[in-house]
Coordinates of C-alpha atoms in Angstrom, one line a residue:
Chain H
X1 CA 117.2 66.7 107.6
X2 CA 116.4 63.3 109.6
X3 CA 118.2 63.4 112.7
X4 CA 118.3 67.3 113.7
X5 CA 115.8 69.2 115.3
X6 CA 112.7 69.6 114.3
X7 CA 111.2 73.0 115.5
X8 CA 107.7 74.5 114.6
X9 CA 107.5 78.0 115.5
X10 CA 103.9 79.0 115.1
X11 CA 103.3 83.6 114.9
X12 CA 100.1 82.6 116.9
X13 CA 96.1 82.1 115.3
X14 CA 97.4 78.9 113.6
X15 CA 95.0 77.7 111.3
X16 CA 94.2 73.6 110.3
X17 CA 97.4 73.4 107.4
X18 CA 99.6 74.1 110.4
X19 CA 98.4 72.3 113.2
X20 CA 97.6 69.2 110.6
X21 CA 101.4 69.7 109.6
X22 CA 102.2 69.5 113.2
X23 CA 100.5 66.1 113.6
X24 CA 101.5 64.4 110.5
X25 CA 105.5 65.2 111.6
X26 CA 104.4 63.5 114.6
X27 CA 103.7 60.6 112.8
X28 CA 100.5 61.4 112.3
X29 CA 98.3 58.1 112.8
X30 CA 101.2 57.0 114.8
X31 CA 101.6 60.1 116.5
X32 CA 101.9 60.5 120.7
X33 CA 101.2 64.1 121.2
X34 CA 101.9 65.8 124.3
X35 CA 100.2 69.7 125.0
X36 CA 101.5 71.8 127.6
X37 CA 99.5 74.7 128.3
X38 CA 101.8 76.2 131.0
X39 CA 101.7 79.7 129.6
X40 CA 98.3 80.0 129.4
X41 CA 96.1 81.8 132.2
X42 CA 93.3 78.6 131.9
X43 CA 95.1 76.0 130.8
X44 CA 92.3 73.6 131.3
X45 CA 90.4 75.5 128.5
X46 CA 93.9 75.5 126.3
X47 CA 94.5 72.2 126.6
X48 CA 91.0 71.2 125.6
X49 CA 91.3 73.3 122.5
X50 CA 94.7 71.6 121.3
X51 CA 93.6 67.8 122.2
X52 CA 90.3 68.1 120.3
X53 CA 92.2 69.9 117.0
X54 CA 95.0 67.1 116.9
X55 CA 92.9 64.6 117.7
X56 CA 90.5 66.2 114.4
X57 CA 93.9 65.9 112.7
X58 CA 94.3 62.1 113.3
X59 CA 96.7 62.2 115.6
X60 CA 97.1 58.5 117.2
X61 CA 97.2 59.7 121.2
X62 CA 97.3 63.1 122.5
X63 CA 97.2 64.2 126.0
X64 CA 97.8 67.4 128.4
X65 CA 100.9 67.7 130.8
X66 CA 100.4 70.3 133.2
X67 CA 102.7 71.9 134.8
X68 CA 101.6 74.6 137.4
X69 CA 105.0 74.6 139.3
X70 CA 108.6 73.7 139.3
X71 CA 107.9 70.8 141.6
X72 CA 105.7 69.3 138.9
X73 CA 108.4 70.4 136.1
X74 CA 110.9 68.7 138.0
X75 CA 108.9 65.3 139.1
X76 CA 109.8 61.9 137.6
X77 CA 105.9 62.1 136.0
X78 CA 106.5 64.6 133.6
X79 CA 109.4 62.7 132.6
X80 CA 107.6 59.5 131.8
X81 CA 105.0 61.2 129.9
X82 CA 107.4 63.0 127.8
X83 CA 109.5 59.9 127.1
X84 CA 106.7 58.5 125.1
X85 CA 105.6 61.5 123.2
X86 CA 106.8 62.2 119.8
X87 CA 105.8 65.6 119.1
X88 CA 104.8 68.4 122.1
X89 CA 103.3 71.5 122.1
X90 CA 103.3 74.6 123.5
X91 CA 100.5 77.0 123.5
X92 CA 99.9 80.8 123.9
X93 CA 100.2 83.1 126.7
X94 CA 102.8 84.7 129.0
X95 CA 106.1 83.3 127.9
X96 CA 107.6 84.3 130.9
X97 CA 105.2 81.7 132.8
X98 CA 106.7 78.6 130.5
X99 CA 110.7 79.9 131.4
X100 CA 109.4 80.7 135.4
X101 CA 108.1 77.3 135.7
X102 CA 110.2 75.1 133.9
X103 CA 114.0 76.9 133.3
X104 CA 116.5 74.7 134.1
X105 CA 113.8 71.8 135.5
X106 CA 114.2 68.4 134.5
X107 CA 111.6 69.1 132.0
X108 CA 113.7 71.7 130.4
X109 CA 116.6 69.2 129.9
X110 CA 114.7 66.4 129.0
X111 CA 113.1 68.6 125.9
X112 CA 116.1 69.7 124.4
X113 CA 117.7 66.2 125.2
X114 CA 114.6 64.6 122.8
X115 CA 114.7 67.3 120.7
X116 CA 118.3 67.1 119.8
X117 CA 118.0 63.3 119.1
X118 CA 115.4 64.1 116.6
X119 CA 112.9 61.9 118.9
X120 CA 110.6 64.5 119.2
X121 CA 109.0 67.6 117.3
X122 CA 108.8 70.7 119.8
X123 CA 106.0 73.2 118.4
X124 CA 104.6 76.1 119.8
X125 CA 102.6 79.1 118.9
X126 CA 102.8 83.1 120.3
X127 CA 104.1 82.7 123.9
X128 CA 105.1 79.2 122.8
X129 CA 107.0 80.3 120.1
X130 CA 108.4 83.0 121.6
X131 CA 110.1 81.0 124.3
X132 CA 112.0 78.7 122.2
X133 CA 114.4 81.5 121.2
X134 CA 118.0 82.4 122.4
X135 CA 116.5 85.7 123.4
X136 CA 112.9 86.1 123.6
X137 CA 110.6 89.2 124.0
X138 CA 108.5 89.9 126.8
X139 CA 107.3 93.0 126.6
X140 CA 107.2 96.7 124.7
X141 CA 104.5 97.9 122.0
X142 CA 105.8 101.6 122.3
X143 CA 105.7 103.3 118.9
X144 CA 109.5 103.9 117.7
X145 CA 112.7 102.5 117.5
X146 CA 114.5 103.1 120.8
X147 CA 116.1 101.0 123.8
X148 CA 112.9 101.6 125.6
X149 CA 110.2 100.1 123.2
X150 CA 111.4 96.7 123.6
X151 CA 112.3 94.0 126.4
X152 CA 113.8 91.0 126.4
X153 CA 114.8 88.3 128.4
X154 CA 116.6 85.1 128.1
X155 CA 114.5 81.9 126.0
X156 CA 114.9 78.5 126.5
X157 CA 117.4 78.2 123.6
X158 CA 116.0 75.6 121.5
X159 CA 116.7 78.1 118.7
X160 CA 119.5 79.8 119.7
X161 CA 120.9 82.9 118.1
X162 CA 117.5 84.0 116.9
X163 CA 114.9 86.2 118.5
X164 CA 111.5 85.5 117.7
X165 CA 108.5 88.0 117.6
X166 CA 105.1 86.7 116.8
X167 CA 101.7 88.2 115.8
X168 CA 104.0 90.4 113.8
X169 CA 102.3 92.2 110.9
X170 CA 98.7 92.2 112.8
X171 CA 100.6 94.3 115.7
X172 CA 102.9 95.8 113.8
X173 CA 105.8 94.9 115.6
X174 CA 108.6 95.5 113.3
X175 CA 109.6 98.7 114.9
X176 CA 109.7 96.8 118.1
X177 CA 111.9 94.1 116.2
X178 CA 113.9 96.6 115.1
X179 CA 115.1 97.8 118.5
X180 CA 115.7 94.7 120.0
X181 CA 118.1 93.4 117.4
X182 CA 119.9 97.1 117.1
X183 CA 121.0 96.7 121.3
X184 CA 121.7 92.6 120.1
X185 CA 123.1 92.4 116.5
X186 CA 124.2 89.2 117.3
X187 CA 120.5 88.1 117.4
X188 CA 118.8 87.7 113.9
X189 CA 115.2 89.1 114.3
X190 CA 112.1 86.6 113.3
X191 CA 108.8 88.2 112.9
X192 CA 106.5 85.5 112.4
X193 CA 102.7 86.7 111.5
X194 CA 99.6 84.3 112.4
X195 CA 98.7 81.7 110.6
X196 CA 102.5 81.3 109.8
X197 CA 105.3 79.0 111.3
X198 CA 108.9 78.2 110.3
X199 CA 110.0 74.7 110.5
X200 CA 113.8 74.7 111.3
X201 CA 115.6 71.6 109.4
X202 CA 119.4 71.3 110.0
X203 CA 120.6 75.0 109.6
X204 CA 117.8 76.4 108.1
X205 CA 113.9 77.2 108.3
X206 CA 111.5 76.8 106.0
X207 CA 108.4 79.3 106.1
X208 CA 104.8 77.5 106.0
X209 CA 101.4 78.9 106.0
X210 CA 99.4 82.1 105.1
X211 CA 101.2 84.8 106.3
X212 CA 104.8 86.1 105.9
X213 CA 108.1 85.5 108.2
X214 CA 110.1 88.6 108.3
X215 CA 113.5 88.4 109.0
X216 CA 115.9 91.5 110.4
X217 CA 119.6 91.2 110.5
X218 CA 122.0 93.9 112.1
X219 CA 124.7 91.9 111.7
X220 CA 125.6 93.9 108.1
X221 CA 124.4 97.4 110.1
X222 CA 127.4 99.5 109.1
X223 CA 126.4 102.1 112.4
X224 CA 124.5 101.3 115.2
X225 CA 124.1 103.2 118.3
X226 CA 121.7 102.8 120.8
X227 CA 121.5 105.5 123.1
X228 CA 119.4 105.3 126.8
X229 CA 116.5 107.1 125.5
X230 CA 115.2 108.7 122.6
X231 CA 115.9 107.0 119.0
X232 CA 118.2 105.0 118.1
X233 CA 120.6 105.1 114.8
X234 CA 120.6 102.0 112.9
X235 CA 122.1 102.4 109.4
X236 CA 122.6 99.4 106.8
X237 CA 119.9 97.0 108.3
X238 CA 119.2 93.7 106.4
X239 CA 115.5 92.8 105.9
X240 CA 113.9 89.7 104.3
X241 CA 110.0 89.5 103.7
X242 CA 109.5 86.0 103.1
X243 CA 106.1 84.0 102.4
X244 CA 105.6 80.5 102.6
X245 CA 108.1 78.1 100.8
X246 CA 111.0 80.0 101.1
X247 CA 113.8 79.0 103.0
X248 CA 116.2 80.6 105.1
X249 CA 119.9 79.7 106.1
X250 CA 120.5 80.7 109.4
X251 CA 124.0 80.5 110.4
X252 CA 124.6 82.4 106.4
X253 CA 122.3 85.3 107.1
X254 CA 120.9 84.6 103.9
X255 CA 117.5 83.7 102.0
X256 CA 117.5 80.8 99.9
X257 CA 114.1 81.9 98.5
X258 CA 111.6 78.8 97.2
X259 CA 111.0 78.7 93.6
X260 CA 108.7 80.8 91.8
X261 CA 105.0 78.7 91.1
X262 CA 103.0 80.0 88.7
X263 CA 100.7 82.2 91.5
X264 CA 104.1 83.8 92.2
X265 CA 104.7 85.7 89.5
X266 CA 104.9 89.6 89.1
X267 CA 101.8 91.5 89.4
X268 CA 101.9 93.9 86.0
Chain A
X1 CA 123.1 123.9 99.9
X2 CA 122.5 127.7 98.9
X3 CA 120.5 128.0 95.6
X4 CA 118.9 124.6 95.4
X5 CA 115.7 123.2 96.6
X6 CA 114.7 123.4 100.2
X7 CA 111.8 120.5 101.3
X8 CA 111.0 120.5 104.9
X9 CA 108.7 117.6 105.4
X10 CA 107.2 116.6 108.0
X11 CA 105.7 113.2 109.0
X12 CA 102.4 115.4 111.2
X13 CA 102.3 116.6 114.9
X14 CA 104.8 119.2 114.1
X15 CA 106.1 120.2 117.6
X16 CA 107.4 124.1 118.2
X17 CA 110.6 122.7 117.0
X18 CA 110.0 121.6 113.5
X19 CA 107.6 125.2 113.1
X20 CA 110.3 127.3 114.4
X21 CA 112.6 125.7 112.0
X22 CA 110.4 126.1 108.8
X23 CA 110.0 130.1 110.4
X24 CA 114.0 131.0 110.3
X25 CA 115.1 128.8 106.8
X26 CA 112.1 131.3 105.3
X27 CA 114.0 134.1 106.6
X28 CA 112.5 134.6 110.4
X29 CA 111.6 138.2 111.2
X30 CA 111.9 138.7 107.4
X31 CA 109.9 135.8 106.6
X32 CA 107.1 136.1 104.2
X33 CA 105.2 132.6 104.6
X34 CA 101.8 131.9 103.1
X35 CA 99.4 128.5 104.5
X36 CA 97.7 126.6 102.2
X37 CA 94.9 124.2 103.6
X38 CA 93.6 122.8 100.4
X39 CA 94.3 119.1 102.1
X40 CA 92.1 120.0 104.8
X41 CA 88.0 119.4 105.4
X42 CA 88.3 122.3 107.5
X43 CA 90.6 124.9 105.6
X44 CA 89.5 127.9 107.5
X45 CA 91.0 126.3 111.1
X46 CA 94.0 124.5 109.9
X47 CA 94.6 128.2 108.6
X48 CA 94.0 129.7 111.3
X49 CA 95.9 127.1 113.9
X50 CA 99.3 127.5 111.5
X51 CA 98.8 131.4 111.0
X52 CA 98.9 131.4 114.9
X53 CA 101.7 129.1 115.3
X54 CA 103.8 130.7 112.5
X55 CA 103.2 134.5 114.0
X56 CA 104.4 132.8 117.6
X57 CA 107.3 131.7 115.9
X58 CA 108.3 135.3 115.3
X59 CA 107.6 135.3 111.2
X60 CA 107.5 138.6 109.4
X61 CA 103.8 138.2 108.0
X62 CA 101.7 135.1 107.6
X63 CA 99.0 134.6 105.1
X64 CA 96.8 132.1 104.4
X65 CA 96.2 131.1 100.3
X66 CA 92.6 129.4 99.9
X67 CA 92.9 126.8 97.3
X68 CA 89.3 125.1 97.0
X69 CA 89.1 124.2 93.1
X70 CA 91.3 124.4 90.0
X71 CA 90.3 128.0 88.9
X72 CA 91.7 129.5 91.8
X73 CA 94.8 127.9 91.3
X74 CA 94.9 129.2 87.8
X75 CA 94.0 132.4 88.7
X76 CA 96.1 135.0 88.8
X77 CA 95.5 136.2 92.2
X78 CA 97.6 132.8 93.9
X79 CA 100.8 133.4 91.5
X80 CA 100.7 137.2 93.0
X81 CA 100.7 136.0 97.1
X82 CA 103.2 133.4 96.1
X83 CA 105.7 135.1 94.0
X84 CA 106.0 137.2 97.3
X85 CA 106.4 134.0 99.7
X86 CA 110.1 132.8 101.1
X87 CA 108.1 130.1 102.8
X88 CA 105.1 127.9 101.7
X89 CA 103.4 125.4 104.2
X90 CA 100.9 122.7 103.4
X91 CA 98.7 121.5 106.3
X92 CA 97.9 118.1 106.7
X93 CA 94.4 116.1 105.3
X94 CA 93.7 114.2 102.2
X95 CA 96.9 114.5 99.8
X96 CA 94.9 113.7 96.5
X97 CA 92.8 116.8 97.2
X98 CA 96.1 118.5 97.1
X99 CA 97.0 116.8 93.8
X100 CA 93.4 117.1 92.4
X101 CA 93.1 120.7 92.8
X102 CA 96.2 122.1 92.2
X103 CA 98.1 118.8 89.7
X104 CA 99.2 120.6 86.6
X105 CA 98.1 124.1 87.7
X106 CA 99.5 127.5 87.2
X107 CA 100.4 127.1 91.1
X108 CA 102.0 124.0 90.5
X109 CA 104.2 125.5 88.2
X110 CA 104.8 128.5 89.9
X111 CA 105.7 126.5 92.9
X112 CA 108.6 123.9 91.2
X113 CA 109.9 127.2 89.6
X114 CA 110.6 129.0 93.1
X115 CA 111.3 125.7 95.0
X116 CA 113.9 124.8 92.4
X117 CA 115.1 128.4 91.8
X118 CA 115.8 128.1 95.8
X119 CA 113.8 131.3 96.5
X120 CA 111.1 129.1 98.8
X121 CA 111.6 126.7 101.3
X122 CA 108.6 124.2 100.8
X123 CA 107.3 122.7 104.2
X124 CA 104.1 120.2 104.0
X125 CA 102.8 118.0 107.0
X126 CA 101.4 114.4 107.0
X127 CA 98.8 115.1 103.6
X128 CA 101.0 117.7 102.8
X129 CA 104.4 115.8 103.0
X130 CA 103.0 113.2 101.3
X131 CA 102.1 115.1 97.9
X132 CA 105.8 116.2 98.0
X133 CA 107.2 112.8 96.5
X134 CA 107.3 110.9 93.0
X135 CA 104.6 108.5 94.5
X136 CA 103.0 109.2 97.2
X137 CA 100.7 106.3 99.3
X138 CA 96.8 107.4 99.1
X139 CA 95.9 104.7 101.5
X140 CA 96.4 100.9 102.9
X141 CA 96.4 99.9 106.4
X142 CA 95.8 96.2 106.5
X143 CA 98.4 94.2 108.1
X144 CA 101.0 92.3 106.1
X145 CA 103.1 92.8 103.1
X146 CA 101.0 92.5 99.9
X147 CA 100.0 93.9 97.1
X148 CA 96.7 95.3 98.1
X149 CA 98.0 96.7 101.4
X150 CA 99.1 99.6 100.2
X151 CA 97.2 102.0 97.1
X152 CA 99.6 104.5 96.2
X153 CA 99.3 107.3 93.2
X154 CA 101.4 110.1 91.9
X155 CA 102.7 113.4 93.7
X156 CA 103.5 116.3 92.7
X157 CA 107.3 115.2 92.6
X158 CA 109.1 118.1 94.4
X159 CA 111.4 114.9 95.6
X160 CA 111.2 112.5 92.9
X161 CA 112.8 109.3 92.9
X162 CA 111.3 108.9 96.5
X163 CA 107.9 107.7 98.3
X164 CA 107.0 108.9 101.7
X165 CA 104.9 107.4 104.3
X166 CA 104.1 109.5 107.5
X167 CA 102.8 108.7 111.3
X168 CA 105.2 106.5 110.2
X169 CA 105.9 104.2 113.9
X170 CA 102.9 105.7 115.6
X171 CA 100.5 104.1 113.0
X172 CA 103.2 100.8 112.3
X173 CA 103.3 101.7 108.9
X174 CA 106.5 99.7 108.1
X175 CA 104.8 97.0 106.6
X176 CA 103.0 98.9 104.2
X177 CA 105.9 100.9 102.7
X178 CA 108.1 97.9 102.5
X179 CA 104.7 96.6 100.2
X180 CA 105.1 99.7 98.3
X181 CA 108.9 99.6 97.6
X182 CA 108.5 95.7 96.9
X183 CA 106.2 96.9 94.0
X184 CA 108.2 99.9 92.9
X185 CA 111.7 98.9 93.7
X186 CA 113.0 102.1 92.3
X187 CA 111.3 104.4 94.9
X188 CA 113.3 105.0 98.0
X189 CA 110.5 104.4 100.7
X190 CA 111.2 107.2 103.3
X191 CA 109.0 106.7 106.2
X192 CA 108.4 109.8 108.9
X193 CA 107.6 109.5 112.6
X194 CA 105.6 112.4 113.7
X195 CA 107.4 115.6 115.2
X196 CA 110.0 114.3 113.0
X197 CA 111.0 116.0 109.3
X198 CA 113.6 115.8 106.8
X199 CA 115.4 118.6 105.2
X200 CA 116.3 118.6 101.6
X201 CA 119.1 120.3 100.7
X202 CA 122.0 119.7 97.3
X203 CA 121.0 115.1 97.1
X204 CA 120.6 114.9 100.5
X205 CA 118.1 115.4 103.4
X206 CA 118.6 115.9 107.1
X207 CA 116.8 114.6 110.2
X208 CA 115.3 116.8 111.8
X209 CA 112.5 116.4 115.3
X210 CA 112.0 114.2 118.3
X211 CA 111.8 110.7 116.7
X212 CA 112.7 108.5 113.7
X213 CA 113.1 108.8 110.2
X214 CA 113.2 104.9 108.6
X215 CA 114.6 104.8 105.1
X216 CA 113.7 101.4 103.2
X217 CA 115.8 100.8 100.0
X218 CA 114.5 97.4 97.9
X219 CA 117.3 98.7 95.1
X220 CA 119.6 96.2 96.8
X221 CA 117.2 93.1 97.0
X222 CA 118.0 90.0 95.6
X223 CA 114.9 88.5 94.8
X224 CA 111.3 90.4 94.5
X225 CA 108.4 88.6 93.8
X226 CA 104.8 90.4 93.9
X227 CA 101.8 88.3 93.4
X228 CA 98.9 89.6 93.0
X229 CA 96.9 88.2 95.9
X230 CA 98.7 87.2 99.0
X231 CA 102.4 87.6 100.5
X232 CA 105.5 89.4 98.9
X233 CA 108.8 87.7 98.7
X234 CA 111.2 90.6 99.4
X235 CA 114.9 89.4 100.0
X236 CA 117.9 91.4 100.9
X237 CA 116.1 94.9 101.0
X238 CA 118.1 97.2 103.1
X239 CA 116.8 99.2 106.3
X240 CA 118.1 102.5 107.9
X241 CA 116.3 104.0 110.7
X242 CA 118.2 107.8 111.2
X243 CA 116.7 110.3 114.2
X244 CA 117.8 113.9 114.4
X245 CA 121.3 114.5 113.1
X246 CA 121.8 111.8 110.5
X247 CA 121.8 113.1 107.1
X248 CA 121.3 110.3 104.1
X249 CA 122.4 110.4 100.4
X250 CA 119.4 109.8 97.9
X251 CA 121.4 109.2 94.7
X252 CA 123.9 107.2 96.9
X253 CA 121.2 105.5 98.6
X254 CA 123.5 105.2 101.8
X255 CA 123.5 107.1 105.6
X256 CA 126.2 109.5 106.4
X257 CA 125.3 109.5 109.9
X258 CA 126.3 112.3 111.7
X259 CA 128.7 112.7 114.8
X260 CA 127.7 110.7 118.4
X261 CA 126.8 113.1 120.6
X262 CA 127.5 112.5 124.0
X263 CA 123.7 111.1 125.3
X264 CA 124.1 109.2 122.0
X265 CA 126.6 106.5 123.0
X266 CA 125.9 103.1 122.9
X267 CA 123.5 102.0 126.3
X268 CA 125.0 98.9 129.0

């Protein structure tokens, strides 16, 4: 998978196996790691978090870039600072705060230009997960499945195609993923719980850490209708619960499920 | 349908709605319906609260049966009010006092022979919905889909072949029944919001109420792997989420959603 993106999508509460993972696709002693704490409220306090656990990890440099503005986004220092970096991060907070601030900035296109090349691992967790989606989702905890228990707005598009939902089984935010990809069956639903990432390789993920990463596709709902308020129908839903290991072809709408180990097997 | 069992069950918070309804299928002003609280801590109010609601409703004559230990519901005094019922309700509480007292009883025979001889509509709420199916789930909120996040045990199997889980979006119980059906693949796990019921009728049910009913099949999964500690694998299990109007097939295991209305077409 050398040569495509590499993509760390974190559910949010990441523990050491996944923030260690991050560093040693960095190039771990070797690694230039660049955190950018834009969606958090005090990124001062974020940032200091992140550069103490990746430096814990063994990471060879790791600094902050903030951005506060699009002037800053779109200044030739962000630029620099990025050009030497082999693996950034996002971090947690109001997603809409990383797309306000750098959307089509020169940071924004410089990303996805190092990402594509394979010069640079992009991770992020909750907000900074959420972002890196086609279609990501700002907003809704309503109870139900209906139009009105869900918004969304457009990602950065690093993953596109997919719409990501994170803290998903400690919220319980499958009805929520539910509704969004009933309106958008084009989208395939990720719900990524803490503790958990996928790593996207070529045209696939792979699922790491504790939790689970459950996937929802309408694309094979046989009736959907969404009306304005009040439920929605959606009959002939895919769903795929799948723990750590397993891997998921994205473009196929299909698991390719990891083998069993001996842990795995049937409980009797 | 005439002649074959009618199951109104309802996932709790039964609006006017869902009570009238259970009122005119047991015959309205010629409705004979008896209450049974056995699920309840407090049997004499949940009695008393349905009694009220039931009389409201315009019912012929209401009657609450006290079921507080396995004698009584040998006795010969509960086969008497019941043989006279077109209507039996179970209020909601704890389902495995339901299945404790009255399991294998003279009043659980009593009851499969009038349900199945189509002579009583059988209506239960949350505890009392819950005792209705093959399985039923006894308890199990943590987040996640494992094992131990959901405990389930048997019901008294007025709908066998089927495992319900109710409060079903207000409490985020998705999770949890996709744990159960990953464990018992042959269940169909039926999950019901509140103020939202099906109705049984031939091998079929009906929604029925103001939200969602979500139907989770893992027949069709592809791979199923249940360890005993720690995350389900769960691959191509199938999801239908049906509000008022849409009537599923449970030997089929497939919607027949009913007609669009017109505040039901698809939202711009």
């Amino acid at each position: 998978m050398d040569g495509t993106s590499r993509l760390l999508i974190m559910g949010g509460a990441a523990g050491p196996d996944l923030l260690g993972r991050f560093v040693e696709l960095s190039g771990g002693a070797a690694a230039r790691i660049v955190v950018i704490a834009t969606a958090s409220e005090a990124p001062a306090t974020a940032e200091q978090v992140y550069l103490q656990r990746f430096s814990e990890h063994g990471a060879g440099t790791v600094r902050a870039l903030r951005l506060s503005c699009r002037a800053e986004a779109n200044g030739p220092a962000a630029g620099a600072v990025l050009r030497e970096a082999t693996g950034v991060f996002f971090t947690g907070g109001d997603q809409e705060r990383i797309t306000g601030v750098l959307g089509g900035t020169a940071v924004d296109s410089l990303l996805h230009e190092l990402v594509g090349a394979g010069r640079v691992v992009l991770a992020g967790t909750s907000a900074g997960a959420a972002m890196m989606a086609g279609t990501m989702i700002v907003g809704g905890d309503r109870p139900g499945v209906t139009a009105d228990s869900v918004r969304t707005g457009p990602g950065l598009e690093f993953l596109p195609c997919v719409l990501i939902d994170q803290h998903f089984a400690e919220r319980g935010r499958l009805n929520r993923l539910l509704s969004a990809v009933a309106r958008y069956p084009h989208e395939l639903g990720v719900g990524i719980d803490e503790d958990t990432a996928i790593l996207t390789g070529g045209d696939s993920f792979e699922v790491l850490g504790s939790g689970a990463v459950t996937v929802v596709d309408a694309g094979a709902a046989t009736d959907i209708r969404v009306p304005p308020a009040g439920p929605i129908v959606l009959a002939g839903a895919r769903v795929h619960v799948l723990p750590a290991g397993c891997t998921f072809h994205l473009t196929g709408r299909r698991p390719v499920t990891g083998p069993p180990s001996p842990e795995r097997e049937r409980a009797t």
